[in-house]
Amino acid sequence: MTGLSRFAWRSLRARPLRTTLSVVGIALGVAVLFAALATDAGIEAGVGRTVDDVMGRSDLRVGAFEEQGLSAASLQAIRSTSGVALAAPVLEQRTYLQRDPLSTPDSTAEAYAAPVTVVGIDPTIDGSTGGIHQLLLASGRGLSPGSSSAALVPASLAQDLGLGVGDTLTLLGTNGPVAYRITGLLSGEGPDPTVGGRSVVVPLAGSSALFGARGASWVDIELADGGTPEAVSVALDQSLTFEPYVLSDRADLAASLRGSTVGFQALTALIAAVTLFGGAFLIFNTLSMTLSERVREIGLLRAAGTTRGQVHRLVLVQALILAIVGSLLGLVLGFGLSILIARTVGSLGDQGVPIDGPAVPPLGVVLAAVVGIIVTLAAALEPAIQAGRVSPIEALRPAYASRRSMVSQLRWLVAVVVTVGVAGLALWPIALGPFGLAGSGPDGGGLGRPFFVYGVLLVVTLLTPLILGPLGRLASLPFTIFLPAEARLSRGSLARDRKRTALTVGALTIGLAMIVALGGLAGSAHAATAAWLTDVIPGDLVATSIRPIAANEGVAQQLAAVPGVAQVSPIARFAVAFRGVRLDAAAVAGRDLASDGRLTFVAGDRRAALVALDAGGSTVVPQAVADEFGLRVGDTLELPIGGGEAVNERIVGVIARGLPGQSGESVLIGWSDATSHFGVLGADAFAVRFAPGQAATAGPALAAAAQGLALEPTPLSGIESAINDAFGQLFNLFDGLALLAVLIAGLGIVNTLTMNVYERVREIGILRAAGMTSRQVWRMVVVEAGTMGVAGAFLGCLSGVILGFALGGVTGLSSSGGGPTIPWPTIALAAAFGIGVAMLAAFQPARIASRISIVRAVQFE
Amino acid sequence: MLVTQPILEARDLTKRYALGESTVDALRGVSLTVKPGEFVALMGASGSGKSTLLHLLGGLDRPTSGEVILGGETISGLNDNDATRLRRDQTGFVFQFFNLIPLLDAAENVGLPFTIAGQDPRRGEAADRIQDVFELVDLRGKEHHRPDQLSAGEQQRVAIARALVNRPAIVLADEPTGNLDFTTGGEILEALWRSCAERGQTIVLVTHDAKAAAYADRVEVIQDGLIRDEIVLGRRADHTAAPLIARLAQLGL
């Protein structure tokens, strides 16, 4: 380091606290950015791995629509289709384990209680050593064609159940319990990674004992050499006419997996941008403060012949040193943070995001570091230009006053922040591009909302100096009551440098705004869940079955006979094909929905539509489906039912929310059509409504009756809390990230207060000489911070509520209704946290202030 | 015969500063008494120790040895909080640099001792006293001017008003005219003298300027950390510096 660069380095070393704060500020911003990129790359890797696990070596998947699955004839037709080398049928069905309390320890009870997914495979095609689906054995041996009662389980599940190779496992089938002998333990999570390792693999032949004569849930196809997915698709269209099916390839699966992550990625990107925004303020403030503090030195350098360019370089070299050290530290912190994020989102199970761990995207490393450096340098430009304008004469005056007005400085800052924001948001997809991500979904692709959020935060920050006077008076009110002298004196200090105070309060505002916005989103998501369930489920409780229960079995009647039960409504979930796309469908009883007052109709006559549903030939579609396909009441859905035939269902109503299906909301079909056209054999769930006031007494009797009928009763509140738990974990993670932004703001407050203290050493001396105790000085600085905290909390909470409403759409988390929610508890917590952080940040500056020597202060020039 | 008790007494004060690895004796055993209503000037060249002595007398700093007794209370033995309260109630300071809080207007600056004590300077006796001192320093009508709207002399008169508003036992002024031109400096000294002559305010003034010191009843000449001489001028309506200058010349200063 030579010449003026050495001055830059010395200048940073002379103020270790401020330098450290700046480095940490940059590091935290870069850390969140890098963590977001590494998490996105990890998700992409997770998507790739999940596709491999799910599809094996197959290129195409033929999925069944009907509950009976794909028949043997269909399998044969697929195998004989030209271009198909190998076709592996798979049956997948959820069921429960039966536990023998005498032979298994109590500690395994929980592992037995949760459902498992039975995966039936053809051992002649798939197995431990080859085939389309690779089943890697940890111990034991694989399935053989002859052994229909053999089973493979993941080693982790076996351990949870206290079982090993050679032990017997009993599964509940449609006709009662069926015993299997474990012949091998699988390494990893088993063939279906989406069920969290709770799968049991049995030969396809053995699965008929469990679930009766059902066909394959899907058939995975490996193409012959020279075969293309397009050609095979056309050929299948001709040959596969027995049942309706849906064809998907690896890209379709990857896209559907990614679809669930778009909202998550949009939020992490936004939080990263906001954190950097706060970091930029911190740098801008730090370097501006350094300038006003060292203006005489700069004047002397100018008098000694230093050119403007050299002064610019001096400031920019300082910024560069801060940027490089901060960015490197940020990358290390960011990697740690991404591991934490991966663990959190990876543990969310079915509700979560496919991720094994963070990946280190080379472009992401470069982007995070470059953005960190650019943001720092951009924030340093204005102070550098100001430093260059310092004239030797000006510098030697007792008090240096910048010639530029606050408005022109803020205008300059706006330009920097907008440029950085636009560049950052535009670069985001480029950084993810090589991984094929780039928020390709309908929500993530639109950068409008992130820009809007960025804009709102910017406007709030820029408005702050204009309203600082009244805001300061308002914010200091709570302190005026208890500490009037300190409040009066500290309020004036806030107005000393409006730009600095505005940026400091602004940084706190945006951090708190994110927390409140996330709280609003979480509240909306919770409200949406509750509203969805209560709007569409005609009952207080849902009893689910592992097998379809036909109407003539009398199960509904037995449940209805339980005293206190007012209504039992059967529901079956299945799938239909529409315009070549799989759609979730539900068979429902229109009269039950009508009498129970469920469903909110946005188009069509409610009563007439529900009557028409039961009569047949009619369907009711959710708004989301209607919007996706541009459907209206009166349109007809042409739904293929196999054999080259199709059923026409006329849309008689559009509802705000439909029953939840596998991948979206379900279209409603009447029971008569479901059983006669779509192969629905029976109900897989019963919605039970208790008579008013009878829930408490009828509940246990109903539960007992349900269990006697091999049904699993779950109250709506249970379903709701399970969904909310998953939301809660996710939002806690986002809150954690937003807290980092508040932490950066805290560092900014330390910086600003320290500077405020140094700038008025003589004033503090006068106050001490005039009789202010050191304790009062300490309190005055803390009150100053508290006032900033209250102002930041007020603006942060206000803008957070606005952002919460706006963000509802970016994530899709609250798009299911429920309306906007003002998260009062979050607002209270965020405000308390912001004020607390601000006052805590005042500790060191207050200490410095209270220890100022009066004698030195009054001699201080 | 009625013996007037001193309002301020310094006994054998020493003050030693560390300067790198060496030490500097700023005061080397100074004793001084000030009676109520007296106007005393501490005069000496730069570095003689006069400002250090003033800081010790006002409790802004602690002596290395010796004691300061203000209004019967040993201020040099008090802890920081008690010394601060004694300072607030018994003393008023005027410094060389204008020492006003730039964000407060003139009235708020003058009312600072009340504000710090938790009183509202806009109401009751505090407000009356503020008006009273504004009149004394001839600044009526400028109460709501901010420091940057006042001339240098007016700013210093505001500082004097602040020092007087609490009716302290003693006002300590450290080179209050050092930063002002001759005419303005004269106005400041007149204001101080008036408070002493008309209201019996005790004043200790530090200066290196014989013309300023000539306003005092008594001048203590300080040299190398010791009181070299005491020149009694007496209470005079005119403040000619000739007798003082003549005496200083005799001393070879």
JSON list of C-alpha atoms in Angstrom, two decimals, chain B residues 74-184:
[
{"chain": "B", "resi": 74, "resn": "THR", "atom": "CA", "xyz": [-15.65, 20.94, 49.95]},
{"chain": "B", "resi": 75, "resn": "ILE", "atom": "CA", "xyz": [-16.34, 20.48, 46.25]},
{"chain": "B", "resi": 76, "resn": "SER", "atom": "CA", "xyz": [-13.06, 18.70, 45.57]},
{"chain": "B", "resi": 77, "resn": "GLY", "atom": "CA", "xyz": [-14.11, 15.89, 47.93]},
{"chain": "B", "resi": 78, "resn": "LEU", "atom": "CA", "xyz": [-17.51, 15.26, 46.36]},
{"chain": "B", "resi": 79, "resn": "ASN", "atom": "CA", "xyz": [-18.34, 12.47, 43.96]},
{"chain": "B", "resi": 80, "resn": "ASP", "atom": "CA", "xyz": [-19.21, 13.34, 40.39]},
{"chain": "B", "resi": 81, "resn": "ASN", "atom": "CA", "xyz": [-22.97, 13.53, 40.92]},
{"chain": "B", "resi": 82, "resn": "ASP", "atom": "CA", "xyz": [-22.78, 15.68, 44.04]},
{"chain": "B", "resi": 83, "resn": "ALA", "atom": "CA", "xyz": [-20.16, 17.94, 42.47]},
{"chain": "B", "resi": 84, "resn": "THR", "atom": "CA", "xyz": [-22.43, 18.32, 39.43]},
{"chain": "B", "resi": 85, "resn": "ARG", "atom": "CA", "xyz": [-25.42, 19.29, 41.57]},
{"chain": "B", "resi": 86, "resn": "LEU", "atom": "CA", "xyz": [-23.33, 21.77, 43.55]},
{"chain": "B", "resi": 87, "resn": "ARG", "atom": "CA", "xyz": [-22.10, 23.20, 40.26]},
{"chain": "B", "resi": 88, "resn": "ARG", "atom": "CA", "xyz": [-25.65, 23.45, 38.95]},
{"chain": "B", "resi": 89, "resn": "ASP", "atom": "CA", "xyz": [-26.94, 25.20, 42.06]},
{"chain": "B", "resi": 90, "resn": "GLN", "atom": "CA", "xyz": [-23.95, 27.34, 43.08]},
{"chain": "B", "resi": 91, "resn": "THR", "atom": "CA", "xyz": [-21.99, 28.26, 39.97]},
{"chain": "B", "resi": 92, "resn": "GLY", "atom": "CA", "xyz": [-22.39, 29.76, 36.52]},
{"chain": "B", "resi": 93, "resn": "PHE", "atom": "CA", "xyz": [-19.82, 29.40, 33.77]},
{"chain": "B", "resi": 94, "resn": "VAL", "atom": "CA", "xyz": [-18.92, 31.60, 30.82]},
{"chain": "B", "resi": 95, "resn": "PHE", "atom": "CA", "xyz": [-16.34, 30.24, 28.38]},
{"chain": "B", "resi": 96, "resn": "GLN", "atom": "CA", "xyz": [-14.19, 31.80, 25.69]},
{"chain": "B", "resi": 97, "resn": "PHE", "atom": "CA", "xyz": [-15.91, 30.10, 22.78]},
{"chain": "B", "resi": 98, "resn": "PHE", "atom": "CA", "xyz": [-19.51, 30.96, 22.64]},
{"chain": "B", "resi": 99, "resn": "ASN", "atom": "CA", "xyz": [-20.69, 27.70, 24.03]},
{"chain": "B", "resi": 100, "resn": "LEU", "atom": "CA", "xyz": [-24.33, 27.87, 23.19]},
{"chain": "B", "resi": 101, "resn": "ILE", "atom": "CA", "xyz": [-26.37, 24.87, 22.05]},
{"chain": "B", "resi": 102, "resn": "PRO", "atom": "CA", "xyz": [-26.98, 25.73, 18.39]},
{"chain": "B", "resi": 103, "resn": "LEU", "atom": "CA", "xyz": [-30.31, 23.89, 18.19]},
{"chain": "B", "resi": 104, "resn": "LEU", "atom": "CA", "xyz": [-31.86, 25.82, 21.08]},
{"chain": "B", "resi": 105, "resn": "ASP", "atom": "CA", "xyz": [-32.98, 29.44, 20.87]},
{"chain": "B", "resi": 106, "resn": "ALA", "atom": "CA", "xyz": [-31.57, 32.11, 23.17]},
{"chain": "B", "resi": 107, "resn": "ALA", "atom": "CA", "xyz": [-34.26, 31.70, 25.84]},
{"chain": "B", "resi": 108, "resn": "GLU", "atom": "CA", "xyz": [-33.88, 27.92, 25.80]},
{"chain": "B", "resi": 109, "resn": "ASN", "atom": "CA", "xyz": [-30.12, 28.27, 26.12]},
{"chain": "B", "resi": 110, "resn": "VAL", "atom": "CA", "xyz": [-30.52, 30.60, 29.07]},
{"chain": "B", "resi": 111, "resn": "GLY", "atom": "CA", "xyz": [-33.08, 28.25, 30.64]},
{"chain": "B", "resi": 112, "resn": "LEU", "atom": "CA", "xyz": [-30.78, 25.21, 30.38]},
{"chain": "B", "resi": 113, "resn": "PRO", "atom": "CA", "xyz": [-30.03, 25.01, 34.14]},
{"chain": "B", "resi": 114, "resn": "PHE", "atom": "CA", "xyz": [-33.78, 24.81, 34.78]},
{"chain": "B", "resi": 115, "resn": "THR", "atom": "CA", "xyz": [-34.31, 22.26, 32.00]},
{"chain": "B", "resi": 116, "resn": "ILE", "atom": "CA", "xyz": [-31.51, 20.09, 33.34]},
{"chain": "B", "resi": 117, "resn": "ALA", "atom": "CA", "xyz": [-33.01, 20.31, 36.83]},
{"chain": "B", "resi": 118, "resn": "GLY", "atom": "CA", "xyz": [-36.28, 19.03, 35.39]},
{"chain": "B", "resi": 119, "resn": "GLN", "atom": "CA", "xyz": [-38.15, 22.37, 35.58]},
{"chain": "B", "resi": 120, "resn": "ASP", "atom": "CA", "xyz": [-40.08, 23.96, 32.76]},
{"chain": "B", "resi": 121, "resn": "PRO", "atom": "CA", "xyz": [-38.20, 27.19, 31.90]},
{"chain": "B", "resi": 122, "resn": "ARG", "atom": "CA", "xyz": [-41.29, 28.62, 30.18]},
{"chain": "B", "resi": 123, "resn": "ARG", "atom": "CA", "xyz": [-43.36, 28.81, 33.33]},
{"chain": "B", "resi": 124, "resn": "GLY", "atom": "CA", "xyz": [-43.35, 30.33, 36.81]},
{"chain": "B", "resi": 125, "resn": "GLU", "atom": "CA", "xyz": [-40.32, 31.74, 38.53]},
{"chain": "B", "resi": 126, "resn": "ALA", "atom": "CA", "xyz": [-37.94, 30.26, 35.95]},
{"chain": "B", "resi": 127, "resn": "ALA", "atom": "CA", "xyz": [-39.60, 32.29, 33.19]},
{"chain": "B", "resi": 128, "resn": "ASP", "atom": "CA", "xyz": [-39.43, 35.46, 35.29]},
{"chain": "B", "resi": 129, "resn": "ARG", "atom": "CA", "xyz": [-35.77, 34.95, 36.01]},
{"chain": "B", "resi": 130, "resn": "ILE", "atom": "CA", "xyz": [-35.02, 34.40, 32.35]},
{"chain": "B", "resi": 131, "resn": "GLN", "atom": "CA", "xyz": [-36.75, 37.65, 31.48]},
{"chain": "B", "resi": 132, "resn": "ASP", "atom": "CA", "xyz": [-34.83, 39.37, 34.26]},
{"chain": "B", "resi": 133, "resn": "VAL", "atom": "CA", "xyz": [-31.39, 38.28, 33.00]},
{"chain": "B", "resi": 134, "resn": "PHE", "atom": "CA", "xyz": [-32.29, 39.08, 29.40]},
{"chain": "B", "resi": 135, "resn": "GLU", "atom": "CA", "xyz": [-32.92, 42.61, 30.62]},
{"chain": "B", "resi": 136, "resn": "LEU", "atom": "CA", "xyz": [-29.67, 42.67, 32.57]},
{"chain": "B", "resi": 137, "resn": "VAL", "atom": "CA", "xyz": [-27.60, 41.71, 29.51]},
{"chain": "B", "resi": 138, "resn": "ASP", "atom": "CA", "xyz": [-29.68, 44.02, 27.32]},
{"chain": "B", "resi": 139, "resn": "LEU", "atom": "CA", "xyz": [-31.06, 41.35, 25.01]},
{"chain": "B", "resi": 140, "resn": "ARG", "atom": "CA", "xyz": [-34.81, 41.89, 25.37]},
{"chain": "B", "resi": 141, "resn": "GLY", "atom": "CA", "xyz": [-36.55, 40.91, 22.13]},
{"chain": "B", "resi": 142, "resn": "LYS", "atom": "CA", "xyz": [-33.92, 38.40, 21.13]},
{"chain": "B", "resi": 143, "resn": "GLU", "atom": "CA", "xyz": [-35.26, 35.54, 23.26]},
{"chain": "B", "resi": 144, "resn": "HIS", "atom": "CA", "xyz": [-36.30, 33.40, 20.32]},
{"chain": "B", "resi": 145, "resn": "HIS", "atom": "CA", "xyz": [-33.29, 34.00, 18.11]},
{"chain": "B", "resi": 146, "resn": "ARG", "atom": "CA", "xyz": [-31.13, 30.98, 17.47]},
{"chain": "B", "resi": 147, "resn": "PRO", "atom": "CA", "xyz": [-27.37, 31.33, 18.11]},
{"chain": "B", "resi": 148, "resn": "ASP", "atom": "CA", "xyz": [-26.60, 31.61, 14.40]},
{"chain": "B", "resi": 149, "resn": "GLN", "atom": "CA", "xyz": [-28.99, 34.61, 14.24]},
{"chain": "B", "resi": 150, "resn": "LEU", "atom": "CA", "xyz": [-27.06, 36.49, 16.93]},
{"chain": "B", "resi": 151, "resn": "SER", "atom": "CA", "xyz": [-23.78, 38.42, 16.72]},
{"chain": "B", "resi": 152, "resn": "ALA", "atom": "CA", "xyz": [-20.71, 37.13, 18.55]},
{"chain": "B", "resi": 153, "resn": "GLY", "atom": "CA", "xyz": [-21.20, 39.68, 21.35]},
{"chain": "B", "resi": 154, "resn": "GLU", "atom": "CA", "xyz": [-24.88, 38.82, 21.68]},
{"chain": "B", "resi": 155, "resn": "GLN", "atom": "CA", "xyz": [-24.05, 35.12, 21.85]},
{"chain": "B", "resi": 156, "resn": "GLN", "atom": "CA", "xyz": [-21.61, 35.76, 24.67]},
{"chain": "B", "resi": 157, "resn": "ARG", "atom": "CA", "xyz": [-24.19, 37.90, 26.48]},
{"chain": "B", "resi": 158, "resn": "VAL", "atom": "CA", "xyz": [-26.62, 34.96, 26.20]},
{"chain": "B", "resi": 159, "resn": "ALA", "atom": "CA", "xyz": [-23.91, 32.80, 27.78]},
{"chain": "B", "resi": 160, "resn": "ILE", "atom": "CA", "xyz": [-23.59, 35.35, 30.62]},
{"chain": "B", "resi": 161, "resn": "ALA", "atom": "CA", "xyz": [-27.37, 35.39, 31.06]},
{"chain": "B", "resi": 162, "resn": "ARG", "atom": "CA", "xyz": [-27.30, 31.60, 31.32]},
{"chain": "B", "resi": 163, "resn": "ALA", "atom": "CA", "xyz": [-24.55, 31.78, 33.94]},
{"chain": "B", "resi": 164, "resn": "LEU", "atom": "CA", "xyz": [-26.57, 34.29, 35.97]},
{"chain": "B", "resi": 165, "resn": "VAL", "atom": "CA", "xyz": [-30.08, 32.91, 35.61]},
{"chain": "B", "resi": 166, "resn": "ASN", "atom": "CA", "xyz": [-29.77, 30.46, 38.45]},
{"chain": "B", "resi": 167, "resn": "ARG", "atom": "CA", "xyz": [-28.58, 33.21, 40.79]},
{"chain": "B", "resi": 168, "resn": "PRO", "atom": "CA", "xyz": [-25.44, 31.23, 41.55]},
{"chain": "B", "resi": 169, "resn": "ALA", "atom": "CA", "xyz": [-23.15, 31.95, 44.43]},
{"chain": "B", "resi": 170, "resn": "ILE", "atom": "CA", "xyz": [-20.35, 32.60, 41.98]},
{"chain": "B", "resi": 171, "resn": "VAL", "atom": "CA", "xyz": [-19.86, 33.14, 38.25]},
{"chain": "B", "resi": 172, "resn": "LEU", "atom": "CA", "xyz": [-16.66, 31.79, 36.74]},
{"chain": "B", "resi": 173, "resn": "ALA", "atom": "CA", "xyz": [-15.70, 33.31, 33.40]},
{"chain": "B", "resi": 174, "resn": "ASP", "atom": "CA", "xyz": [-12.81, 31.91, 31.36]},
{"chain": "B", "resi": 175, "resn": "GLU", "atom": "CA", "xyz": [-11.49, 34.49, 28.87]},
{"chain": "B", "resi": 176, "resn": "PRO", "atom": "CA", "xyz": [-15.03, 35.59, 27.95]},
{"chain": "B", "resi": 177, "resn": "THR", "atom": "CA", "xyz": [-13.70, 38.37, 25.71]},
{"chain": "B", "resi": 178, "resn": "GLY", "atom": "CA", "xyz": [-10.82, 36.41, 24.20]},
{"chain": "B", "resi": 179, "resn": "ASN", "atom": "CA", "xyz": [-12.66, 35.82, 20.99]},
{"chain": "B", "resi": 180, "resn": "LEU", "atom": "CA", "xyz": [-14.21, 39.28, 20.59]},
{"chain": "B", "resi": 181, "resn": "ASP", "atom": "CA", "xyz": [-13.15, 42.66, 19.27]},
{"chain": "B", "resi": 182, "resn": "PHE", "atom": "CA", "xyz": [-12.42, 45.52, 21.64]},
{"chain": "B", "resi": 183, "resn": "THR", "atom": "CA", "xyz": [-15.85, 47.15, 21.59]},
{"chain": "B", "resi": 184, "resn": "THR", "atom": "CA", "xyz": [-17.81, 43.93, 21.90]}
]
